[in-house]
Amino acid sequence: MAGAAPPPYLAALSPAQLEAATAPPSSPLQILAGPGSGKTRVLTSRAAWLVLERKMLPEDVVVITFTNKAAGEMRERLHKLIGPDRTSRLVLGTFHATMVRYLRRFGRLINLPNNFSVLDADDSKKAIKEALKTFDGAPMGITLKPEQCINEISRAKSREEDAQAFATRLRREQATDASSVAVRLAVAEVYFEYEAALERMNGLDFDDLLLKGCALLRQPGVVSNVLHVLVDEFQDTNTTQYTLMSLFAAATTSNLLAAPGLLPPGGWTSEDTQAVGLSIVGDPDQSIYAWRNAEVTNLEKMFGMFSGTRRVKLEENFRSTGAILEASLRVVEQDTERVAKGLYTSHPAGVPVVLKENASASAEAAFIATEVKRLVAHTGGLLDYNDFAVLLRYNALSREVERSLQQERIPSRMLGGSKFFDRVEIKDLLAYLTLAENPSYTPAFVRVVNVPKRAIGEKSVQDLLAKAEELGVAPMTLAESIVSGSKTIKGVKPGVSKALKGFVEAVARVRSKAAKGAAVSALIHAVVKSVGYEAHLQKIGEYESRWENVKELINFADLVAESVVSGADEDEVAQQIRRARDALELDRLDEDEVEAGEEDEDDGMGLSDDEAPAAARVKPEAGRAAFTSGAALKRMAAEPDEADNDVEHVSTREKRARRQAPPVKPEPADVKPRIRAAPQLGASKDSAIELDLTDDDDDEAGSSSGDDSAKALAPSPDGPPSALRTFLQACTLSTDMQNEGQDEGPKVTIATCHAAKGLEFGVVFVVGVEEGNMPFYRSTEPAEIAEERRLLYVACTRAQCMLYLTHAAERFIGGGGRDAAERSLSRFVAPLAERGKHRGGTGPPAGAKASGAGGSKSKAKAASIPWNGSTRPAIDAGICRDLATVLERPLPDGHEEAMVKMKKDFEATTTAAAIRRPEPVSRSAMSQYGSGYGSGYSSHGSQEYSGDGGFGGFGGSGGYRQNSAGSSSAGGYQGYQRYQSYSTYSAAGRSTGASSGGQVYDVKRSKPSFNPPGFSSAARLRAAPSSTGRELLEEAGLGSDGGIVVEGDAPLKPRPKADLASFESANSASLSSFMDLLPPAAGPSATSSTPQIRNPATSGGRRLGTGRPRPAGAPGAKRAAP
DNA sequence: CGAATAGGAGTTTTT
DNA sequence: CTCCTATTCG
Ligand SMILES: Nc1ncnc2c1ncn2[C@@H]1O[C@H](COP(=O)(O)OP(=O)(O)OP(=O)(O)O)[C@@H](O)[C@H]1O
């Protein structure tokens, strides 16, 4: 194919990218490249190429993403590249999601029942606490904190150590260094106990999914079909994940060699005996999960372990403007350990990065909200809310931002923060469902055996648990026996056994309904009714919001069901695995019957283990696993159907797969419905699969009837992948479900920097760029600091067109009781902040020490971000053209006119008025409100910036245009372009500048030398509770005149008063609850996610979105290749 | 012994 | 703010 024009699905790649995407599929490939260089695009294209060009069956290709969200996006892109059918057959998901599917399907191979439950972080924590309790909190006489145990155990699991391996290693280490090991040896005791508890409850925690996954993939045959594995974000994998990757990769060796149909044009070369179908992409600069035991060194490890690994670099950034890229690089380059890399963009330099200091966190939030509005208007709608993201160091920082956005009537969504599944009412209901599915799951039993109150108190529960353990049964089973009276159990009080009746019956009802194929929503409904949950909610308070959540859960259940029907997700993979195995004529279950020991050392290719390629030697077992299937795969691939026409190709194989599938043997539950359902629809193979997942009605009996399945799986029936199981799994595995929550309309995205990894947005605000925040105050080790720096780098590189780094001079930390803490600019940014040059700028003192910032000081000038703290970049037609270029978005006809009009309209709003109004410098300077802290738009910023020559080296595209100074917007604002008032600020009592002799960074943890007058908890108390809702609404500017608020009108209006009360009301949590008083029409747009959370305490203004989600066009999603 | 209530402490980042 | 613990009342 050399020389030929690339096929259309590869047309969107640069030459370098194309080369990477089409690199030989049989040698290990590493794509190491910076942000925005198209790594993900290449990986996606490569998957497509393997299927379309190299004719791999989609089900033989494993694609691992970092988050569920990323998996969804990749799925969407692949839809377009290779079609929905093939896409759905790929094995695509996070390591966790992928392994949970393998475990459900093949878990029996490692004696794991397939109805196991996945513990969420909370259950896991509780279980570890319980384990710790068995030692009275002090195993081996060492008092341990639960947190400590959780961390150490997770750490061990991330290193692929079970309790035994952990203890063994520790004892080895103990020989050399006894003291530090003692504590962890105590943890090992807890680990043993925890492990045992997990087994009893038939549960796996998150780490187990990987750990057990390793064990499973080592079983012969499980990955005997895999021809290629692709992993995204490899820099953030942990050791266990590395092993998983290796096991997949090792399997590909023999599978590839055994598949002549996949031979490259010239046949295998000697190099190909190293054949490994492995492609990973990553960027060490973006490794931000070491705290979760990720090992960047996995990149090197792979390079060393898989000989012949080909390394490809991509140096062109397709995402960001020159200004953004430059500033970002200046941040990350401060890392002296870092390996320098080339990265350039051919995009215009664009608008300079804005570094904005704010008096307070709320001022910061207000700045962002008003700036979002302004940009939408001033770009004439070229940008909409979806183009904006606000990135935070931690979730709690979202509060102020959300509040301000609400005040401006800007809809927003919080990524990842979805606490929905953490709410008690949800957990309760899910616990009932879980008990029906997995009666051994003690955490669920404990949670709801007395919910609603059944007079089964703590003591009784403990007695029941003890009794169950004594009898060697699950508590739920014990309860069932007690109720059914089949066994008389001594020592159970009659009151308790009577009380258990309703509980047991409720679970039984769910179980039987589920067996009859009832929808999950119906099951939830059944629980609610049979236990009287609604009444219970009324009793415990906050009924309305909780009840809404319940309804939302029911809604969500239907949604999951739908998405499963549409083949979008879930056990799909299992189907594909099944099919692949069928195709390979490989039936592990049959082999199991024969019982192991007869693994063929001969792979059918004349290679022995010793001669096996390097990768296969990574893990001996893995090598063998691969060989087991080698012969079968060879047979398969040898069939003469490798036609050019890939439609034919697939369908032919498909037919063969069906032909060869043993009729009933493998997993009855799996095969049967398909056979039955397909004719019904008379439809394609895929409809059959769809049915397979959902049509679980009255299959239960059939599925376990007869053969071998029953004995392998002890306590509970080896049922079909039921809707219930799928649903529960989705609930625990997806903290990420908010994807679905695209209700109507564009929304600003709020996310943590971590959660934003891999995403991109037109405009990004990084908030709280302060010492203590970035780096986070708990990061102390150099390695931790470096990770914090990279985190900021990741955040900055999410931006395409405009980047704002904002920080606040003071901010309330934690609980509240205290006064605001003084904060200073992050050391990561200080070296870039240029001060003095721009309008008597307000900046950190020139001599500010930026610890840990090595290296690039000399470059600081060239890389400087104008420290024009009060500037909002002016937007003109030229900038809009740049935006359109970078965003790859056409400028509509008549855009300029639209722009002028929208600008004009905007300038008439109170939001604009508020922007023009001088902003307060700090809380402490409230008394000086209006005394001349300037604000306004700078139309010169970009000119000066460009004039600095700091970006001369970038792009040279000529795309960047000088602003026409004083463009249409400027007139109204020139009067406000006053920057001279930093001295005012200092004089007002802000300690940083004035009292510390300019050493901002030296005072970060010290008390302010000047206590702001009049601002005290007393004032806060006065402002909030003593006011009526109406007063507060008025004070907050929300208006009380019938509640109809004109867009942009109400919220900002009365701010002039700006006394403490109104200032505070805008800042106190009390405000949000009053928003509920507003009629819906005027209610602020909800921050939405799916399912909608109704937090009883803070449900202010949130309205339940009952509409169907719209699946497409998620903000933050990368642009799809054409 | 169970239920309800009050007080206290701890709150990064996530699969 | 929310989870856990201690206390008190029934
Ligand atoms: N050849 C190309 N031409 C035009 N746009 C491209 C090209 N390659 C990638 N892009 C675009 O550049 C952006 C970044 O691509 P992508 O997300 O794949 O990069 P990445 O390296 O994975 O980034 P990150 O490391 O930040 O996750 C996307 O919007 C993508 O569509």
Short mmCIF file of N, CA and C in Angstrom, two decimals, chain A residues 578-623:
data_model
loop_
_atom_site.label_atom_id
_atom_site.label_comp_id
_atom_site.label_asym_id
_atom_site.label_seq_id
_atom_site.Cartn_x
_atom_site.Cartn_y
_atom_site.Cartn_z
N ARG A 578 -17.64 -14.45 23.34
CA ARG A 578 -18.32 -15.73 23.10
C ARG A 578 -18.21 -16.12 21.62
N ARG A 579 -18.52 -15.17 20.80
CA ARG A 579 -18.52 -15.46 19.38
C ARG A 579 -17.13 -15.83 18.90
N ALA A 580 -16.19 -15.06 19.41
CA ALA A 580 -14.83 -15.34 18.99
C ALA A 580 -14.45 -16.76 19.37
N ARG A 581 -14.85 -17.10 20.54
CA ARG A 581 -14.51 -18.44 21.01
C ARG A 581 -15.23 -19.49 20.18
N ASP A 582 -16.45 -19.20 19.89
CA ASP A 582 -17.17 -20.12 19.01
C ASP A 582 -16.43 -20.30 17.72
N ALA A 583 -16.02 -19.17 17.20
CA ALA A 583 -15.34 -19.19 15.92
C ALA A 583 -14.07 -20.02 15.99
N LEU A 584 -13.51 -20.03 17.15
CA LEU A 584 -12.26 -20.77 17.30
C LEU A 584 -12.49 -22.23 17.65
N GLU A 585 -13.71 -22.59 17.69
CA GLU A 585 -14.04 -23.97 18.08
C GLU A 585 -13.43 -24.30 19.42
N LEU A 586 -13.34 -23.32 20.21
CA LEU A 586 -12.63 -23.55 21.46
C LEU A 586 -13.61 -23.46 22.59
N ASP A 587 -13.75 -24.51 23.25
CA ASP A 587 -14.70 -24.46 24.34
C ASP A 587 -14.02 -24.81 25.64
N ARG A 588 -13.71 -23.75 26.34
CA ARG A 588 -12.99 -23.98 27.60
C ARG A 588 -13.79 -24.82 28.57
N LEU A 589 -15.06 -24.66 28.51
CA LEU A 589 -15.85 -25.34 29.52
C LEU A 589 -15.76 -26.83 29.32
N ASP A 590 -15.77 -27.21 28.08
CA ASP A 590 -15.58 -28.63 27.82
C ASP A 590 -14.22 -29.06 28.30
N GLU A 591 -13.27 -28.25 27.99
CA GLU A 591 -11.92 -28.60 28.41
C GLU A 591 -11.85 -28.72 29.92
N ASP A 592 -12.59 -27.86 30.54
CA ASP A 592 -12.61 -27.93 31.99
C ASP A 592 -13.08 -29.29 32.47
N GLU A 593 -14.07 -29.78 31.80
CA GLU A 593 -14.59 -31.08 32.19
C GLU A 593 -13.47 -32.11 32.17
N VAL A 594 -12.75 -32.06 31.10
CA VAL A 594 -11.66 -33.02 30.97
C VAL A 594 -10.64 -32.79 32.07
N GLU A 595 -10.58 -31.57 32.48
CA GLU A 595 -9.68 -31.12 33.52
C GLU A 595 -8.25 -31.00 33.03
N ALA A 596 -7.69 -29.94 33.42
CA ALA A 596 -6.44 -29.44 32.87
C ALA A 596 -5.30 -30.44 32.81
N GLY A 597 -4.12 -29.90 32.80
CA GLY A 597 -2.97 -30.79 32.81
C GLY A 597 -2.54 -31.22 31.43
N GLU A 598 -3.43 -31.08 30.49
CA GLU A 598 -3.03 -31.54 29.17
C GLU A 598 -2.82 -30.37 28.20
N GLU A 599 -2.39 -29.27 28.77
CA GLU A 599 -2.08 -28.15 27.89
C GLU A 599 -0.99 -28.55 26.92
N ASP A 600 -1.25 -28.31 25.71
CA ASP A 600 -0.31 -28.73 24.69
C ASP A 600 0.90 -27.81 24.65
N GLU A 601 2.04 -28.38 24.85
CA GLU A 601 3.23 -27.56 24.78
C GLU A 601 3.53 -27.15 23.35
N ASP A 602 2.95 -27.87 22.46
CA ASP A 602 3.16 -27.55 21.05
C ASP A 602 2.06 -26.61 20.59
N ASP A 603 2.45 -25.54 20.01
CA ASP A 603 1.46 -24.56 19.62
C ASP A 603 0.93 -24.82 18.21
N GLY A 604 1.37 -25.89 17.65
CA GLY A 604 0.90 -26.15 16.31
C GLY A 604 1.73 -25.46 15.25
N MET A 605 2.65 -24.67 15.72
CA MET A 605 3.50 -23.98 14.77
C MET A 605 4.94 -24.45 14.87
N GLY A 606 5.13 -25.45 15.65
CA GLY A 606 6.48 -25.95 15.80
C GLY A 606 7.35 -25.13 16.72
N LEU A 607 6.69 -24.29 17.48
CA LEU A 607 7.47 -23.52 18.44
C LEU A 607 7.26 -24.09 19.83
N SER A 608 8.29 -24.24 20.55
CA SER A 608 8.12 -24.63 21.94
C SER A 608 8.17 -23.36 22.78
N ASP A 609 7.89 -23.54 24.02
CA ASP A 609 7.93 -22.37 24.90
C ASP A 609 9.27 -21.66 24.84
N ASP A 610 10.28 -22.49 24.77
CA ASP A 610 11.60 -21.90 24.80
C ASP A 610 11.89 -21.02 23.60
N GLU A 611 11.28 -21.40 22.54
CA GLU A 611 11.54 -20.62 21.33
C GLU A 611 10.56 -19.48 21.16
N ALA A 612 9.65 -19.44 22.08
CA ALA A 612 8.60 -18.43 21.93
C ALA A 612 9.22 -17.04 21.93
N PRO A 613 8.59 -16.17 21.22
CA PRO A 613 9.06 -14.79 21.15
C PRO A 613 9.10 -14.14 22.52
N ALA A 614 9.80 -13.08 22.56
CA ALA A 614 10.04 -12.41 23.83
C ALA A 614 8.76 -12.14 24.61
N ALA A 615 7.82 -11.63 23.93
CA ALA A 615 6.62 -11.21 24.63
C ALA A 615 5.93 -12.38 25.29
N ALA A 616 5.98 -13.48 24.63
CA ALA A 616 5.31 -14.64 25.19
C ALA A 616 6.00 -15.09 26.46
N ARG A 617 7.23 -14.73 26.58
CA ARG A 617 7.95 -15.16 27.76
C ARG A 617 7.70 -14.25 28.96
N VAL A 618 7.04 -13.18 28.70
CA VAL A 618 6.77 -12.26 29.79
C VAL A 618 6.13 -13.01 30.94
N LYS A 619 5.15 -13.74 30.59
CA LYS A 619 4.52 -14.60 31.58
C LYS A 619 4.38 -15.97 30.95
N PRO A 620 4.99 -16.94 31.55
CA PRO A 620 4.95 -18.26 30.94
C PRO A 620 3.52 -18.74 30.72
N GLU A 621 2.71 -18.55 31.72
CA GLU A 621 1.34 -19.06 31.58
C GLU A 621 0.65 -18.41 30.40
N ALA A 622 0.93 -17.12 30.27
CA ALA A 622 0.28 -16.40 29.20
C ALA A 622 0.68 -16.97 27.87
N GLY A 623 1.94 -17.24 27.76
CA GLY A 623 2.40 -17.80 26.51
C GLY A 623 1.63 -19.07 26.19
#
